[in-house]
PDB file of C-alpha atoms in Angstrom:
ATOM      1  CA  UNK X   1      94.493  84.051 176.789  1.00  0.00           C
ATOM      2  CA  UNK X   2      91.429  83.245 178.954  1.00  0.00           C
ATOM      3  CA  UNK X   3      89.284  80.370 179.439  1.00  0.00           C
ATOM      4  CA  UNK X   4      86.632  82.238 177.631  1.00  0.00           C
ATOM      5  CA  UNK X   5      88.640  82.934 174.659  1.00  0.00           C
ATOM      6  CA  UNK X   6      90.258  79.513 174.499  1.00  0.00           C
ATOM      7  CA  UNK X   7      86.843  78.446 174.217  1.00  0.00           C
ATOM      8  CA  UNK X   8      85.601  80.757 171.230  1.00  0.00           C
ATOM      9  CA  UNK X   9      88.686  79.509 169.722  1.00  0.00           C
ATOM     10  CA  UNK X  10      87.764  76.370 170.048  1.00  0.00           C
ATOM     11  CA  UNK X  11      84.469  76.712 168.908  1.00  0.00           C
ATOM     12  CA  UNK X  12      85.656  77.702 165.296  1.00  0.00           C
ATOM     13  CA  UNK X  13      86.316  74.506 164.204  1.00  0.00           C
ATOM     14  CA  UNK X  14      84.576  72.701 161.580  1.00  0.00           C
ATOM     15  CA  UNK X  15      85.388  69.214 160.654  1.00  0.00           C
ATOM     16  CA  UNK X  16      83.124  68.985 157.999  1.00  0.00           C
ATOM     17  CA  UNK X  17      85.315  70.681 155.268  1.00  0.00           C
ATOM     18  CA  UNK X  18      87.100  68.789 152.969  1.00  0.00           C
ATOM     19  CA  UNK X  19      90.731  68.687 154.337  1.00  0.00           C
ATOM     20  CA  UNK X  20      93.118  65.739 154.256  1.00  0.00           C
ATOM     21  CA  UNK X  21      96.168  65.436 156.325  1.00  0.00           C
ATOM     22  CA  UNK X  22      99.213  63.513 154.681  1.00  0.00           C
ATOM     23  CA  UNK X  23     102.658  63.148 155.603  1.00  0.00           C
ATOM     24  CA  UNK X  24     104.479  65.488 153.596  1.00  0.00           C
ATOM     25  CA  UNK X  25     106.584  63.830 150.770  1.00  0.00           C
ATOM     26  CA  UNK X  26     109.516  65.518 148.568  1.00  0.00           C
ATOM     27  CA  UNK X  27     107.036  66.821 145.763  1.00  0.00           C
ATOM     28  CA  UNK X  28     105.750  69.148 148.419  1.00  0.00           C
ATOM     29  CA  UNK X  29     109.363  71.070 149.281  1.00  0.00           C
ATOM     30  CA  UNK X  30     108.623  74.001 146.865  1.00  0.00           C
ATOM     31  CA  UNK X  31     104.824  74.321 147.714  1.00  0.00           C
ATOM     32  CA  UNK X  32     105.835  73.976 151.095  1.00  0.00           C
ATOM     33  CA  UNK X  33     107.874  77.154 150.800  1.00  0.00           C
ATOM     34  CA  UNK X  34     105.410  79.001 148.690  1.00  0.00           C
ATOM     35  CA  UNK X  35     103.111  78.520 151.292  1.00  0.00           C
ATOM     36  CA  UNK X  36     105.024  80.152 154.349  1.00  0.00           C
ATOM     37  CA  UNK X  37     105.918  82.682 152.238  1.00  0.00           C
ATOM     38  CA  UNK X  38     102.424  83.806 151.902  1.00  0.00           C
ATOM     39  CA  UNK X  39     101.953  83.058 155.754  1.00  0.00           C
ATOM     40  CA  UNK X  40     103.544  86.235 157.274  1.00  0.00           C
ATOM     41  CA  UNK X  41     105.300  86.328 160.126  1.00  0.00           C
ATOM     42  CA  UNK X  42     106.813  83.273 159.921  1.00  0.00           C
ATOM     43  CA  UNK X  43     110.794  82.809 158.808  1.00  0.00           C
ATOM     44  CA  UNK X  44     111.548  81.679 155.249  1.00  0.00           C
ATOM     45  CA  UNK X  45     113.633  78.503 154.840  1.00  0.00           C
ATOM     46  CA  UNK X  46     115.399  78.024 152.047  1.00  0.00           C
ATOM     47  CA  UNK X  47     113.165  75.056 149.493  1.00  0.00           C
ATOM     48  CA  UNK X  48     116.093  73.235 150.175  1.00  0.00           C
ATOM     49  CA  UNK X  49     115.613  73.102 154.395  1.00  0.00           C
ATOM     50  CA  UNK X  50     111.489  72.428 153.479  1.00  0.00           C
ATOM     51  CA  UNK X  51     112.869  69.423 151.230  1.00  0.00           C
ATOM     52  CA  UNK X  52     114.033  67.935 154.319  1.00  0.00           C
ATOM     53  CA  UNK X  53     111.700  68.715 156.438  1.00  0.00           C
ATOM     54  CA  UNK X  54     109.130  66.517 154.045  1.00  0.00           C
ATOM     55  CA  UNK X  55     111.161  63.877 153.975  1.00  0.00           C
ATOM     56  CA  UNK X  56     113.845  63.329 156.732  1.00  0.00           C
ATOM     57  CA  UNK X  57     110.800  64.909 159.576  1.00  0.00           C
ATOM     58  CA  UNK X  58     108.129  63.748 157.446  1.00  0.00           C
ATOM     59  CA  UNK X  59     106.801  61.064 160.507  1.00  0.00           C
ATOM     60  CA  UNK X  60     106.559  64.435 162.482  1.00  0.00           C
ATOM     61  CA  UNK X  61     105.345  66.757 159.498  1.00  0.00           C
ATOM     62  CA  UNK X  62     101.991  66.804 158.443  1.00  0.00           C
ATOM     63  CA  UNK X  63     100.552  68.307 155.121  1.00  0.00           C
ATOM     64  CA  UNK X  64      96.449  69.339 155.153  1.00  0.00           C
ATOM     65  CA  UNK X  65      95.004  69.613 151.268  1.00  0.00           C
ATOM     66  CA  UNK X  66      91.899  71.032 150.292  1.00  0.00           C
ATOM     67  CA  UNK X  67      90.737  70.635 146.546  1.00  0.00           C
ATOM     68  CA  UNK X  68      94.554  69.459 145.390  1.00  0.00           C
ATOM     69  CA  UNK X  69      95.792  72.589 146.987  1.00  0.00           C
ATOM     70  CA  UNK X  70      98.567  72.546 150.179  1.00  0.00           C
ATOM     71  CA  UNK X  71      96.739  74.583 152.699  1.00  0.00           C
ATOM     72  CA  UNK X  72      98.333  74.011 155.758  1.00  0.00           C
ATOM     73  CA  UNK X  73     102.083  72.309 157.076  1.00  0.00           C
ATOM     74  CA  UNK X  74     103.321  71.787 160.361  1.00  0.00           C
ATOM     75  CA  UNK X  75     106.892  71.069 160.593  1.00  0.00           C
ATOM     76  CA  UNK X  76     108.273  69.085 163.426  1.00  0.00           C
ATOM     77  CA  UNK X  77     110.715  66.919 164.850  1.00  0.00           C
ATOM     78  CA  UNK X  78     111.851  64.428 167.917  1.00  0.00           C
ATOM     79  CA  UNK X  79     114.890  66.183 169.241  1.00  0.00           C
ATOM     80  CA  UNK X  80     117.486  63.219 169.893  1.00  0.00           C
ATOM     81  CA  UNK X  81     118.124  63.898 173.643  1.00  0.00           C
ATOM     82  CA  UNK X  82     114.231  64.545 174.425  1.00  0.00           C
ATOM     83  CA  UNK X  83     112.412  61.538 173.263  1.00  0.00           C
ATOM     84  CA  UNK X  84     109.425  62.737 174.623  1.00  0.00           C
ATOM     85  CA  UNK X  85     109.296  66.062 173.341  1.00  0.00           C
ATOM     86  CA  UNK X  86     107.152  66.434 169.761  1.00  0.00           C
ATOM     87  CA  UNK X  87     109.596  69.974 168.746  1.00  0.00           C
ATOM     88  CA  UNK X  88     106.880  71.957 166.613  1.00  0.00           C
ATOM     89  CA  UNK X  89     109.122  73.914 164.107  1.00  0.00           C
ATOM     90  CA  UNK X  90     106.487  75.634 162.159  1.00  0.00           C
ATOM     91  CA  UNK X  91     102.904  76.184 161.483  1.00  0.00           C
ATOM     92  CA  UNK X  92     101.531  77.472 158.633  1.00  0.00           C
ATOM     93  CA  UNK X  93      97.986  77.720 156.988  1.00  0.00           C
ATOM     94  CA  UNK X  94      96.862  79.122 154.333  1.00  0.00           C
ATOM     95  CA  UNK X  95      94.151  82.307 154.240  1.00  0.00           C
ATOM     96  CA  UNK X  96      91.537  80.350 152.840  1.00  0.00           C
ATOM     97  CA  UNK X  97      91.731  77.719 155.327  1.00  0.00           C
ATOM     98  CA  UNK X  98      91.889  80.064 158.340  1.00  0.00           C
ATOM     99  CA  UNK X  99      88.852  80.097 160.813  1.00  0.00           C
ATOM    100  CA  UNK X 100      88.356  76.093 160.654  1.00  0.00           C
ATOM    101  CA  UNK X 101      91.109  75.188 163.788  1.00  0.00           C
ATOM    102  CA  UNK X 102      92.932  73.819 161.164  1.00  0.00           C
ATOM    103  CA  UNK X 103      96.676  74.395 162.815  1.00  0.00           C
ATOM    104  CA  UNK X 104      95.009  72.752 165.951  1.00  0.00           C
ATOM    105  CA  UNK X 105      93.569  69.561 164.465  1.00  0.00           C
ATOM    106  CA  UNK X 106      96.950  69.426 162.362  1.00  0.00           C
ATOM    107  CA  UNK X 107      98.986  69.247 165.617  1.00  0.00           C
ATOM    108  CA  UNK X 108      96.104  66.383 167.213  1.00  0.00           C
ATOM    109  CA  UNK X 109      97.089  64.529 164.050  1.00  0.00           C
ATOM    110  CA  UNK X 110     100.625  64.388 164.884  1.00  0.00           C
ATOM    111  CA  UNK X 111     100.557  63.537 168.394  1.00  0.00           C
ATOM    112  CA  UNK X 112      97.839  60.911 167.333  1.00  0.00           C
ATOM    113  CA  UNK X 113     100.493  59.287 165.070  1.00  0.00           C
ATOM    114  CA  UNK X 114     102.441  55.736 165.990  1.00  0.00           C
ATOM    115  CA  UNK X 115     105.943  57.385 165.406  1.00  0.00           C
ATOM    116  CA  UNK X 116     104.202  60.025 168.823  1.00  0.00           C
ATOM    117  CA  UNK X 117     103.692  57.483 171.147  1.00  0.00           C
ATOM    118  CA  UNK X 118     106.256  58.385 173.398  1.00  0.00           C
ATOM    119  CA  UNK X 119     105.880  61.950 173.507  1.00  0.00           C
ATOM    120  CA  UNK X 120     104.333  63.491 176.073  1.00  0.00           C
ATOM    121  CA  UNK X 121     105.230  67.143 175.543  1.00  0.00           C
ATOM    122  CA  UNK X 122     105.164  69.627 172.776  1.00  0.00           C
ATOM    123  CA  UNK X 123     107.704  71.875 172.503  1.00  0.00           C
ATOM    124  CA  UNK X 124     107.736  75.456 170.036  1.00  0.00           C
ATOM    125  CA  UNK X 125     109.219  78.711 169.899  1.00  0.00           C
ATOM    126  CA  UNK X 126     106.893  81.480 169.377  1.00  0.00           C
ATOM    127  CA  UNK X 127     108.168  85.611 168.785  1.00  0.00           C
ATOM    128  CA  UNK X 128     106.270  87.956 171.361  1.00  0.00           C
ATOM    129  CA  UNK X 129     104.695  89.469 169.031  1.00  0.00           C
ATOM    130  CA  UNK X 130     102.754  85.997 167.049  1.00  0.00           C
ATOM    131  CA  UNK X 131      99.703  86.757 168.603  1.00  0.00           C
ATOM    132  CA  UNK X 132      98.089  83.797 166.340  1.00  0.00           C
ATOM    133  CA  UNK X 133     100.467  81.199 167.522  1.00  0.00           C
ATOM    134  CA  UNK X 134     100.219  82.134 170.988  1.00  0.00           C
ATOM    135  CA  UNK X 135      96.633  81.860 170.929  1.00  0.00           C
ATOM    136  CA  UNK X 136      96.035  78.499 168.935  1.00  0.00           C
ATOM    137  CA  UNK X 137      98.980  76.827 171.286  1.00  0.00           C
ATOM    138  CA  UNK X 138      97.724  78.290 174.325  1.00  0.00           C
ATOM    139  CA  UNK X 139      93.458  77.089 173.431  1.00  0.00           C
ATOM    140  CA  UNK X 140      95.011  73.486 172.305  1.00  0.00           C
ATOM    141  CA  UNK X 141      96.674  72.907 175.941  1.00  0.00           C
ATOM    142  CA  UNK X 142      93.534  74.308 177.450  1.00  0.00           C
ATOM    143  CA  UNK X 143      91.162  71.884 175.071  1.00  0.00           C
ATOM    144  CA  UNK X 144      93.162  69.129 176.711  1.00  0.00           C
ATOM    145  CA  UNK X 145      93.724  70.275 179.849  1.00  0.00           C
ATOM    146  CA  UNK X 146      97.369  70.455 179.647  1.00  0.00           C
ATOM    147  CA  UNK X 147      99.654  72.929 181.563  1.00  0.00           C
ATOM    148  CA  UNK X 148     102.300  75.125 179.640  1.00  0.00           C
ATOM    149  CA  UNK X 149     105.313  76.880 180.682  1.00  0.00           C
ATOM    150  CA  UNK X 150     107.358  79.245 178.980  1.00  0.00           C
ATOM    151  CA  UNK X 151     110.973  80.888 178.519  1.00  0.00           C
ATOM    152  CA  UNK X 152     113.170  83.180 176.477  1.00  0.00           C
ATOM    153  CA  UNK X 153     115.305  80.029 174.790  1.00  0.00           C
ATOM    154  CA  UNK X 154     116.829  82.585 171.998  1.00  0.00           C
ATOM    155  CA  UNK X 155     117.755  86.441 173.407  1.00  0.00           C
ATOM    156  CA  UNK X 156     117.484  88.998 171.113  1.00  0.00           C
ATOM    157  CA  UNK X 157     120.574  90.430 171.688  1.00  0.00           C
ATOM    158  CA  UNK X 158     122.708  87.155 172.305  1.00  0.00           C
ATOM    159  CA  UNK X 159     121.404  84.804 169.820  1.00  0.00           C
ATOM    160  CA  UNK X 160     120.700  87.360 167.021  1.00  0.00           C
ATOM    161  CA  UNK X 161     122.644  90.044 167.797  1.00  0.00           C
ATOM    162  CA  UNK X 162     119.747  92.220 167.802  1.00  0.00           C
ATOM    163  CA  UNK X 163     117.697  91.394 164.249  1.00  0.00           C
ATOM    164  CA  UNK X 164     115.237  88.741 165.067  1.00  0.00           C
ATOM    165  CA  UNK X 165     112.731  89.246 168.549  1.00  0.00           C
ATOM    166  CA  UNK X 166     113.503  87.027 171.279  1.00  0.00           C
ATOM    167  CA  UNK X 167     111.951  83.298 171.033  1.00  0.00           C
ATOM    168  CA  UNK X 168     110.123  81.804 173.725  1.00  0.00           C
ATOM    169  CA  UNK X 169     110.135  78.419 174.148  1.00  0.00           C
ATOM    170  CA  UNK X 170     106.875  77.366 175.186  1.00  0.00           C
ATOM    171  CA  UNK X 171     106.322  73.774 176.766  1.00  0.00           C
ATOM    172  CA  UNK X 172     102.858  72.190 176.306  1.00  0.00           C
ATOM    173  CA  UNK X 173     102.513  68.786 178.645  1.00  0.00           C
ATOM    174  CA  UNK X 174     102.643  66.306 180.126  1.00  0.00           C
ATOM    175  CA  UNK X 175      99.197  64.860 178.541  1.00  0.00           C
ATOM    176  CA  UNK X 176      97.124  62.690 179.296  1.00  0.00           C
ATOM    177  CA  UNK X 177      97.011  59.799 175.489  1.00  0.00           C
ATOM    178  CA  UNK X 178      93.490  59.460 175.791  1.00  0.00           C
ATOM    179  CA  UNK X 179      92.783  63.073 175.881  1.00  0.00           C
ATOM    180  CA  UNK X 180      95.030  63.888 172.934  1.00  0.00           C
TER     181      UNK X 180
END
């Protein structure tokens, strides 16, 4: 992505809609996986694994609501070994919320967090293919000024034995606190 694109990216967001951020909470598992369903091309969980990830991740979740209805979730976690590493697992938002750098300003939520203090990188694995999460990862590093890297972490051929793309693990960080 280029500068000038991170910045038309950027420019698309509107804080004056009526969107909440919560942490998640177990009443959201099943809407949860309703709403990556409907967010092709991102992997189904079971509602069982998105029952977890509201409540055992729910310090590094965070759940956006417009008008009563779940419109966005970010999944994430603190891997034990990498306490400074904020592991995004996924992102999701709804259509009618798209065009309002919603996914962004759900990930400056949970770095802004007390239970993200430590972190100083974000970590995610994106498909070569997930043009949209390449894009709004890539514009929120560049917002902040913040240098990426990336990897194959999971081969195609090793991990899935052909049947899933590869998955790049792409490194946001270190960042600056006061820029976050």
């Amino acid at each position: 992505m280029s500068a000038d694109d991170a910045k038309k990216t950027d420019s698309s967001t509107d804080k004056s809609d009526d969107i909440t951020f919560r942490k998640p909470e177990s009443q959201d598992g099943s809407r949860v996986h309703k709403l990556i369903s409907e967010c092709k091309p991102l992997d189904e969980n079971s509602v069982y694994c998105n029952l977890l990830q509201c409540t055992h991740f729910a310090d590094t979740s965070v759940a956006a609501e417009m008008d009563g209805d779940l419109v966005g979730f970010i999944s994430g976690y603190i891997p034990p070994k990498q306490q400074n590493v904020l592991f995004v697992w996924q992102v999701a938002v709804h259509e009618k919320a798209r065009g309002k750098g919603l996914a962004k300003r759900m990930l400056a939520e949970l770095i802004e967090r007390e239970e993200s203090t430590d972190v100083q990188f974000i970590e995610t694995t994106i498909t070569p293919d997930n043009e949209a999460s390449w894009g709004m990862f890539r514009s929120f590093a560049y917002q902040r000024s913040m240098p990426t890297e990336e990897f194959i972490l999971f081969d195609s051929r090793i991990h899935f034995a052909g049947e899933h793309n590869d998955e790049y693990l792409l490194r946001i960080g270190p960042f600056n606190r006061d820029e976050a």
